[in-house]
Coordinates of C-alpha atoms in Angstrom, one line a residue:
M1 CA 26.3 -14.0 -4.3
T2 CA 23.2 -11.9 -3.3
E3 CA 23.9 -10.1 -0.2
S4 CA 21.7 -10.8 2.8
L5 CA 19.9 -8.1 4.8
A6 CA 21.9 -9.3 7.8
A7 CA 25.2 -8.8 6.0
A8 CA 24.2 -5.3 4.7
I9 CA 23.2 -4.0 8.1
A10 CA 26.4 -5.5 9.6
R11 CA 28.4 -3.5 7.0
A12 CA 26.6 -0.4 7.7
G13 CA 26.6 -0.7 11.5
S14 CA 22.9 -0.7 12.3
P15 CA 19.4 -1.1 10.6
V16 CA 18.6 2.6 10.6
E17 CA 22.0 3.6 9.2
Y18 CA 21.6 1.1 6.6
L19 CA 18.0 2.2 5.7
R20 CA 18.7 5.9 5.8
N21 CA 21.4 5.5 3.1
A22 CA 19.9 2.5 1.0
P23 CA 20.0 2.9 -2.6
S24 CA 16.4 1.7 -2.9
R25 CA 14.1 4.4 -4.6
P26 CA 10.5 5.0 -3.7
T27 CA 8.2 2.4 -5.3
V28 CA 8.4 2.3 -9.0
F29 CA 5.2 1.9 -11.0
P30 CA 6.7 0.6 -14.4
V31 CA 3.8 1.8 -16.6
Q32 CA 3.2 4.8 -18.6
P33 CA 3.2 8.0 -16.3
E34 CA 0.4 9.7 -18.0
F35 CA -2.1 9.1 -20.7
T36 CA -3.5 12.5 -20.6
N37 CA -2.4 14.3 -17.4
W38 CA -2.6 13.1 -13.7
R39 CA -5.1 15.7 -12.6
S40 CA -7.7 14.5 -15.2
E41 CA -6.8 11.0 -14.4
Q42 CA -7.3 11.4 -10.8
R43 CA -10.8 12.9 -11.6
S44 CA -11.8 10.0 -13.7
W45 CA -12.4 7.5 -10.7
R46 CA -14.6 10.0 -9.1
N47 CA -16.5 11.2 -12.2
S48 CA -16.6 8.8 -14.9
V49 CA -14.7 5.3 -15.1
A50 CA -11.1 4.8 -14.8
L51 CA -8.9 1.9 -16.4
L52 CA -5.8 1.2 -14.5
D53 CA -3.2 -1.3 -15.3
Q54 CA -1.9 -3.2 -12.2
S55 CA 0.0 -5.8 -14.2
H56 CA 3.4 -4.6 -13.6
H57 CA 4.1 -2.9 -10.1
M58 CA 3.0 -5.7 -7.6
T59 CA 4.3 -9.0 -6.8
D60 CA 2.3 -12.3 -6.9
L61 CA 3.2 -15.1 -4.5
F62 CA 1.2 -18.3 -5.6
I63 CA 1.0 -20.6 -2.7
T64 CA -0.3 -24.1 -3.3
G65 CA -0.5 -27.5 -1.3
P66 CA -2.3 -29.2 1.4
D67 CA -0.9 -27.0 4.2
A68 CA -1.2 -23.6 2.3
L69 CA -4.3 -22.6 4.4
R70 CA -2.7 -23.7 7.7
L71 CA 0.3 -21.6 6.9
L72 CA -1.6 -18.5 6.1
S73 CA -3.6 -19.0 9.2
D74 CA -0.5 -19.3 11.2
V75 CA 1.0 -16.3 10.0
G76 CA -2.0 -14.0 9.5
V77 CA -3.9 -12.2 12.2
N78 CA -7.2 -12.5 10.1
S79 CA -9.8 -15.0 10.7
F80 CA -10.1 -18.0 8.2
A81 CA -13.0 -19.6 9.7
K82 CA -15.3 -18.7 6.8
F83 CA -12.6 -18.1 4.1
A84 CA -13.4 -20.1 1.0
P85 CA -12.6 -20.2 -2.7
N86 CA -13.7 -17.3 -4.8
K87 CA -13.3 -14.9 -1.9
A88 CA -10.4 -12.4 -1.1
K89 CA -9.2 -10.5 2.1
Q90 CA -6.7 -8.0 3.1
F91 CA -4.2 -10.3 4.7
I92 CA -2.1 -8.8 7.6
A93 CA 0.9 -10.2 9.5
V94 CA 2.8 -9.2 12.6
N95 CA 6.0 -10.3 14.2
H96 CA 6.1 -12.1 17.5
E97 CA 6.0 -8.8 19.4
G98 CA 2.9 -7.8 17.5
Y99 CA 4.4 -5.2 15.3
L100 CA 3.4 -4.9 11.7
I101 CA 5.1 -6.8 9.0
G102 CA 2.8 -5.7 6.2
D103 CA -0.4 -6.4 4.5
A104 CA -1.4 -7.7 0.8
I105 CA -4.6 -8.9 -0.8
L106 CA -5.0 -12.7 -0.6
F107 CA -7.0 -14.5 -3.3
Y108 CA -8.5 -17.9 -2.4
L109 CA -8.4 -19.3 -6.1
E110 CA -9.5 -22.8 -5.3
E111 CA -8.8 -25.5 -2.7
G112 CA -5.2 -25.5 -1.8
S113 CA -4.4 -22.6 -4.1
F114 CA -3.9 -19.0 -3.2
D115 CA -2.3 -15.9 -4.8
L116 CA -1.0 -13.2 -2.3
V117 CA -0.7 -10.0 -4.1
G118 CA 1.0 -6.7 -3.1
W119 CA 4.3 -5.2 -2.0
H120 CA 6.9 -7.9 -1.0
M121 CA 7.2 -7.2 2.7
V122 CA 4.7 -9.6 3.8
L123 CA 5.0 -11.9 1.0
D124 CA 8.6 -12.5 1.9
W125 CA 7.5 -13.2 5.5
V126 CA 4.9 -15.9 4.5
Q127 CA 7.3 -17.6 2.1
Y128 CA 10.1 -17.6 4.8
H129 CA 7.9 -19.2 7.3
G130 CA 6.4 -21.6 4.7
E131 CA 9.9 -22.8 3.7
N132 CA 11.4 -22.9 7.0
G133 CA 8.4 -24.6 9.0
D134 CA 6.7 -27.9 8.9
Y135 CA 4.4 -27.1 5.9
D136 CA 3.8 -29.1 2.7
V137 CA 3.5 -26.1 0.5
S138 CA 5.0 -24.8 -2.8
F139 CA 5.6 -21.2 -3.8
E140 CA 5.9 -19.4 -7.2
R141 CA 6.9 -15.8 -7.2
D142 CA 6.1 -13.3 -9.9
A143 CA 7.9 -10.3 -9.0
S144 CA 7.2 -6.8 -10.2
S145 CA 8.4 -5.7 -13.8
A146 CA 10.9 -3.4 -12.2
V147 CA 13.1 -6.6 -11.3
R148 CA 11.5 -9.4 -13.2
Q149 CA 12.9 -10.6 -16.6
G150 CA 10.2 -11.1 -19.2
D151 CA 6.5 -10.7 -19.0
P152 CA 4.3 -11.1 -16.2
K153 CA 2.4 -14.4 -15.5
Q154 CA -0.9 -12.4 -15.3
Y155 CA -2.5 -9.3 -16.5
R156 CA -4.3 -7.3 -13.8
F157 CA -6.6 -4.3 -14.7
E158 CA -8.8 -2.2 -12.5
V159 CA -12.0 -0.5 -13.6
Q160 CA -13.2 2.1 -11.0
G161 CA -15.8 4.9 -10.9
P162 CA -19.4 5.6 -11.0
R163 CA -19.7 4.1 -14.5
A164 CA -17.7 1.1 -13.9
L165 CA -20.8 -1.3 -13.6
E166 CA -22.1 0.2 -16.9
L167 CA -18.7 -0.5 -18.5
M168 CA -18.6 -4.1 -17.2
E169 CA -22.1 -4.8 -18.5
R170 CA -21.1 -3.5 -22.0
A171 CA -17.8 -5.4 -22.0
T172 CA -19.6 -8.7 -21.0
G173 CA -22.7 -8.2 -22.8
A174 CA -24.9 -9.2 -19.6
A175 CA -25.9 -8.1 -16.2
V176 CA -23.3 -8.3 -13.7
P177 CA -24.1 -10.6 -11.0
E178 CA -24.4 -9.3 -7.4
T179 CA -21.0 -10.0 -5.7
R180 CA -20.2 -9.0 -2.2
F181 CA -17.4 -6.7 -1.4
F182 CA -13.9 -8.7 -1.9
G183 CA -15.9 -11.4 -3.5
M184 CA -14.8 -13.0 -6.7
A185 CA -16.7 -13.9 -10.0
T186 CA -15.9 -15.0 -13.4
F187 CA -17.1 -13.1 -16.5
E188 CA -16.5 -13.5 -20.2
I189 CA -15.1 -10.5 -22.3
D190 CA -14.4 -11.1 -25.9
G191 CA -14.8 -14.9 -25.6
L192 CA -12.2 -15.1 -22.7
Q193 CA -12.8 -16.2 -19.2
V194 CA -11.9 -13.3 -16.8
R195 CA -11.8 -13.6 -13.2
S196 CA -12.5 -10.7 -11.1
L197 CA -12.4 -9.1 -7.5
R198 CA -15.3 -6.8 -6.4
H199 CA -13.9 -3.9 -4.6
G200 CA -13.9 0.0 -4.4
M201 CA -11.3 2.6 -4.7
A202 CA -12.0 6.1 -3.0
G203 CA -15.5 4.8 -2.2
Q204 CA -16.4 4.3 -5.9
P205 CA -17.5 0.9 -7.2
G206 CA -14.9 -1.2 -9.1
F207 CA -13.5 -4.4 -10.3
E208 CA -10.2 -5.9 -10.3
L209 CA -9.7 -8.3 -13.4
F210 CA -7.1 -10.9 -14.0
G211 CA -6.1 -13.7 -16.1
P212 CA -3.2 -15.1 -18.3
W213 CA -0.9 -12.5 -19.5
G214 CA -1.2 -13.6 -23.3
E215 CA -4.9 -12.6 -23.1
G216 CA -4.4 -9.2 -21.5
E217 CA -4.2 -7.1 -24.5
R218 CA -7.5 -8.6 -25.9
V219 CA -9.2 -7.8 -22.7
R220 CA -7.8 -4.4 -22.5
N221 CA -8.9 -3.6 -26.1
A222 CA -12.4 -5.0 -25.3
L223 CA -12.7 -2.7 -22.2
L224 CA -11.5 0.3 -24.3
A225 CA -14.1 -0.4 -26.9
A226 CA -16.9 -0.8 -24.4
G227 CA -15.9 2.4 -22.8
E228 CA -16.5 4.6 -25.8
G229 CA -19.3 7.2 -24.9
L230 CA -18.6 6.5 -21.1
D231 CA -15.8 9.0 -20.6
L232 CA -13.3 6.2 -19.8
V233 CA -10.1 7.3 -18.9
Q234 CA -6.7 5.3 -18.9
V235 CA -4.8 6.2 -15.8
G236 CA -1.0 6.2 -15.7
S237 CA 1.3 5.5 -12.8
K238 CA 1.4 9.1 -11.6
A239 CA -2.4 9.3 -10.8
Y240 CA -2.4 5.6 -9.7
S241 CA 0.3 6.0 -7.1
S242 CA -1.8 8.6 -5.4
S243 CA -5.1 6.8 -5.4
N244 CA -4.3 5.3 -1.9
L245 CA -4.6 8.7 -0.4
E246 CA -8.1 8.9 -1.1
S247 CA -9.0 5.5 0.2
A248 CA -6.7 6.0 3.2
W249 CA -4.5 2.9 2.7
V250 CA -0.9 3.2 3.7
P251 CA 0.9 1.1 1.1
S252 CA 4.4 0.6 2.6
P253 CA 4.5 0.7 6.5
F254 CA 7.9 0.1 8.0
P255 CA 8.1 -3.5 8.5
A256 CA 9.1 -4.8 12.0
I257 CA 11.6 -7.2 10.8
F258 CA 15.0 -5.6 12.3
S259 CA 14.6 -6.9 16.0
G260 CA 12.5 -9.3 17.9
E261 CA 12.1 -13.1 18.1
G262 CA 13.0 -15.1 15.0
T263 CA 13.9 -12.1 12.9
E264 CA 17.7 -12.7 12.9
A265 CA 17.4 -15.8 10.9
Y266 CA 15.0 -14.1 8.7
R267 CA 17.4 -11.2 7.9
D268 CA 20.0 -14.0 7.1
W269 CA 17.4 -15.3 4.6
L270 CA 16.1 -11.9 3.1
P271 CA 18.2 -10.4 0.3
A272 CA 19.2 -6.9 1.2
A273 CA 17.8 -5.5 -2.0
R274 CA 14.3 -6.2 -0.7
A275 CA 14.7 -4.2 2.5
G276 CA 13.6 -0.9 1.2
S277 CA 14.7 2.5 2.1
L278 CA 13.8 4.9 5.1
A279 CA 12.9 8.5 4.6
G280 CA 11.5 11.4 6.6
S281 CA 12.1 13.6 9.6
L282 CA 11.7 11.0 12.4
A283 CA 15.3 10.5 13.4
S284 CA 16.0 7.7 16.0
D285 CA 18.7 5.2 16.2
A286 CA 16.3 2.8 17.8
V287 CA 14.6 0.9 15.0
E288 CA 11.7 0.0 17.2
D289 CA 10.6 3.8 17.2
Y290 CA 9.7 3.3 13.5
Y291 CA 7.5 0.2 14.2
L292 CA 3.6 0.2 14.0
T293 CA 0.8 -1.9 15.4
P294 CA -2.1 -3.0 13.1
Y295 CA -4.2 -0.7 15.3
D296 CA -1.9 2.4 14.4
L297 CA -3.4 1.9 10.8
G298 CA -6.9 1.1 11.5
Y299 CA -6.5 -2.6 11.0
G300 CA -8.1 -3.5 14.3
R301 CA -11.3 -4.8 12.6
S302 CA -9.2 -7.4 10.8
V303 CA -7.4 -8.8 13.9
S304 CA -9.3 -12.0 15.1
F305 CA -8.2 -14.0 18.1
D306 CA -10.1 -17.0 17.2
H307 CA -6.9 -19.0 16.1
E308 CA -3.3 -19.2 17.1
F309 CA -0.9 -16.9 15.0
I310 CA 2.6 -15.4 15.2
G311 CA 2.2 -12.3 17.6
R312 CA -1.1 -13.3 18.9
A313 CA -0.2 -13.0 22.7
A314 CA 1.4 -9.7 22.0
L315 CA -1.4 -8.3 20.1
E316 CA -3.7 -9.1 22.9
R317 CA -1.7 -6.9 25.2
L318 CA -1.4 -4.3 22.6
A319 CA -5.1 -4.2 21.9
A320 CA -5.7 -3.3 25.6
A321 CA -3.1 -0.5 25.5
P322 CA -3.7 3.1 24.3
Q323 CA -4.0 3.3 20.5
R324 CA -2.9 5.7 18.0
Q325 CA -5.5 6.3 15.1
K326 CA -5.2 6.8 11.5
V327 CA -6.3 10.2 10.3
T328 CA -5.8 12.3 7.3
L329 CA -3.6 15.5 7.7
V330 CA -4.7 18.4 5.3
W331 CA -1.4 20.6 4.9
K332 CA -1.9 24.3 5.0
P333 CA -1.9 25.6 1.5
E334 CA 0.2 28.6 2.4
D335 CA 2.9 26.5 4.0
V336 CA 3.1 24.1 1.2
A337 CA 3.5 27.0 -1.2
A338 CA 6.2 28.6 1.2
A339 CA 8.1 25.2 1.1
I340 CA 8.0 25.2 -2.7
R341 CA 8.8 28.8 -2.9
T342 CA 12.2 28.1 -1.2
Q343 CA 13.3 26.5 -4.5
F344 CA 13.3 30.1 -6.0
E345 CA 14.9 31.9 -3.0
P346 CA 18.5 32.1 -2.0
G347 CA 20.1 29.6 0.2
V348 CA 19.3 26.0 0.9
P349 CA 15.7 25.2 -0.1
A350 CA 13.3 23.0 1.6
K351 CA 13.0 19.2 0.6
Y352 CA 11.5 19.1 -2.9
I353 CA 7.8 18.5 -2.8
D354 CA 6.8 16.3 -5.7
F355 CA 3.3 16.1 -7.2
P356 CA 1.1 14.3 -7.0
K357 CA 3.1 11.9 -4.7
A358 CA 5.7 13.5 -2.3
R359 CA 7.1 10.3 -0.9
Y360 CA 10.8 9.8 -1.4
G361 CA 11.6 6.6 0.4
Q362 CA 10.0 3.3 0.5
Y363 CA 9.0 3.9 4.1
Q364 CA 8.1 7.7 4.7
V365 CA 8.1 8.5 8.6
D366 CA 7.8 12.2 9.3
R367 CA 7.3 13.6 12.7
V368 CA 3.9 15.2 13.6
L369 CA 4.1 17.8 16.5
V370 CA 1.6 19.4 18.7
D371 CA 3.0 22.5 20.6
G372 CA 6.4 21.3 19.9
R373 CA 5.9 17.8 21.2
D374 CA 5.8 14.6 19.1
A375 CA 2.2 13.3 18.6
G376 CA 2.5 10.7 16.0
I377 CA 3.9 10.0 12.6
S378 CA 2.9 11.1 9.1
H379 CA 3.3 8.4 6.2
D380 CA 2.3 9.0 2.5
A381 CA 1.9 12.5 1.3
G382 CA 0.5 13.9 -2.0
Y383 CA -2.0 16.1 -3.9
L384 CA -5.7 15.1 -4.3
T385 CA -7.2 16.9 -7.3
N386 CA -10.7 15.7 -6.3
E387 CA -10.3 17.5 -2.9
Q388 CA -7.9 20.1 -4.2
A389 CA -6.0 19.5 -1.1
F390 CA -2.4 18.3 -0.2
V391 CA -2.7 15.7 2.5
S392 CA -0.8 12.9 4.1
L393 CA -2.0 9.9 6.0
A394 CA -0.9 9.6 9.7
S395 CA -1.1 7.7 12.9
V396 CA -1.5 10.2 15.7
D397 CA -2.0 9.8 19.5
A398 CA -5.9 9.6 20.4
D399 CA -5.6 12.9 22.2
F400 CA -4.9 14.6 18.9
A401 CA -7.2 12.6 16.5
E402 CA -10.2 14.8 16.8
P403 CA -11.0 16.5 13.5
G404 CA -10.0 20.1 13.5
T405 CA -6.9 19.6 15.6
E406 CA -4.1 21.7 14.6
V407 CA -0.6 19.9 14.2
T408 CA 2.6 20.4 12.5
V409 CA 4.5 18.1 10.0
V410 CA 8.4 18.3 10.1
W411 CA 9.2 18.0 6.4
G412 CA 12.7 17.1 5.3
E413 CA 15.6 15.1 6.8
E414 CA 17.7 16.0 9.9
T415 CA 21.0 14.8 8.5
P416 CA 22.5 14.1 5.2
S417 CA 21.5 11.0 3.2
A418 CA 23.1 9.0 0.5
K419 CA 19.6 8.0 -0.8
P420 CA 19.5 8.9 -4.5
S421 CA 16.1 10.7 -4.0
V422 CA 17.5 13.2 -1.4
E423 CA 19.2 16.4 -2.4
E424 CA 20.8 19.0 -0.1
H425 CA 17.9 20.7 1.7
R426 CA 16.7 22.0 5.1
Q427 CA 13.8 20.9 7.4
V428 CA 10.7 23.0 7.3
H429 CA 7.5 23.0 9.6
I430 CA 4.2 22.6 7.7
R431 CA 1.0 23.1 9.7
A432 CA -1.8 20.7 9.1
T433 CA -5.3 20.0 10.2
V434 CA -6.5 16.7 11.4
E435 CA -9.4 15.2 9.4
P436 CA -10.9 11.8 9.1
A437 CA -9.4 8.9 7.1
P438 CA -10.5 8.6 4.2
Y439 CA -10.7 12.4 3.8
S440 CA -13.5 12.1 1.2
S441 CA -17.0 11.8 2.9
F442 CA -18.1 9.7 0.0
A443 CA -15.2 7.3 0.5
R444 CA -15.8 7.0 4.2
E445 CA -19.5 6.2 3.7
N446 CA -19.3 4.0 0.7
Y447 CA -16.1 2.2 0.6
R448 CA -17.3 -1.1 1.7
K449 CA -20.7 -0.8 0.5
N450 CA -19.6 -1.1 -3.2

């Protein structure tokens, strides 16, 4: 039998003890790591056009039935008042205490039919409430290729960059109709009907294309042919995994499922293998110290109190309280170099810093200090070729969110861990400077315009 999360926690002694030593590795992107090299591939979405394969690393949860929209409205903090077919949105859910469960992209395919796409944390929460509440809905889950047997149900490609529109016009043989941000449209590519989502990555214009898996290779080949002469670059998993750092999206925030109203039954329902792993220098036995609010990640604009939803009353109280702010931390090059240099010096080295993405657990939670006192937490970290900078996304107290503020990131874990991604190491302090999120001025000014 599959072990439940509740049973795994009971065996370990506490949620933090279980997650600190969980065998789950950082998120796996089961596609080719590099087509050329990750540096050139990172540059492509800024300078020409990038083709990224999203078919394998995310989970699709297809939700159908007469109560599907009511379920999503009851669980999500978003407004659904004007949500209609051929639109999409970033779906966000919290627990009853207002702390973040996670986020994903919700596609409104047609009346009574939705596709919730992303990491499994929020998908699991929605499915649990749908199965255990008074809803006439059904679910079909298409898990990532890391755990699924066989092919995906759908292909999913991204084209991003300043020449993405030109690529789409070549591939479709027609002018691309004007589509609003997160609007959907249907194109014909090589005689096939292709659905698309209009969005951007790192502020650049782009499209997410999807359709039946069996048609994917034909669509890919048509895009490659149309990209000749446009400097089209296929992007592998290394570069793709770092793209969120430019758009300032935190892909796997710590989910608030380990305490609070209704979560005990949820942990009995959830397989332990889907709980993830905890990494980083924040060390507390109180699992609530790792929780986030939507405001900590800049999601306040998506919270709407125009409907009843799980956690509404708590979020109304949190909205009136002092908030942390999402920022980019630009790590001091000399401190990053010094940490890497310990790999070549006698004694126990610093925790290995991988490039382009340095995260070594599903949930990365590192301490951010100002004058030796805790001032927030650092999430994902990695290298941006387009900015020639090593950065992390962070949530810091408002007093320290001003650009130019000097902070310190504590890198490495305080105590030994059984996680397979953690070697013997020592903690080091790395100085950083607070900057806006997104860090790129182009992304800040253009992300939702495209």
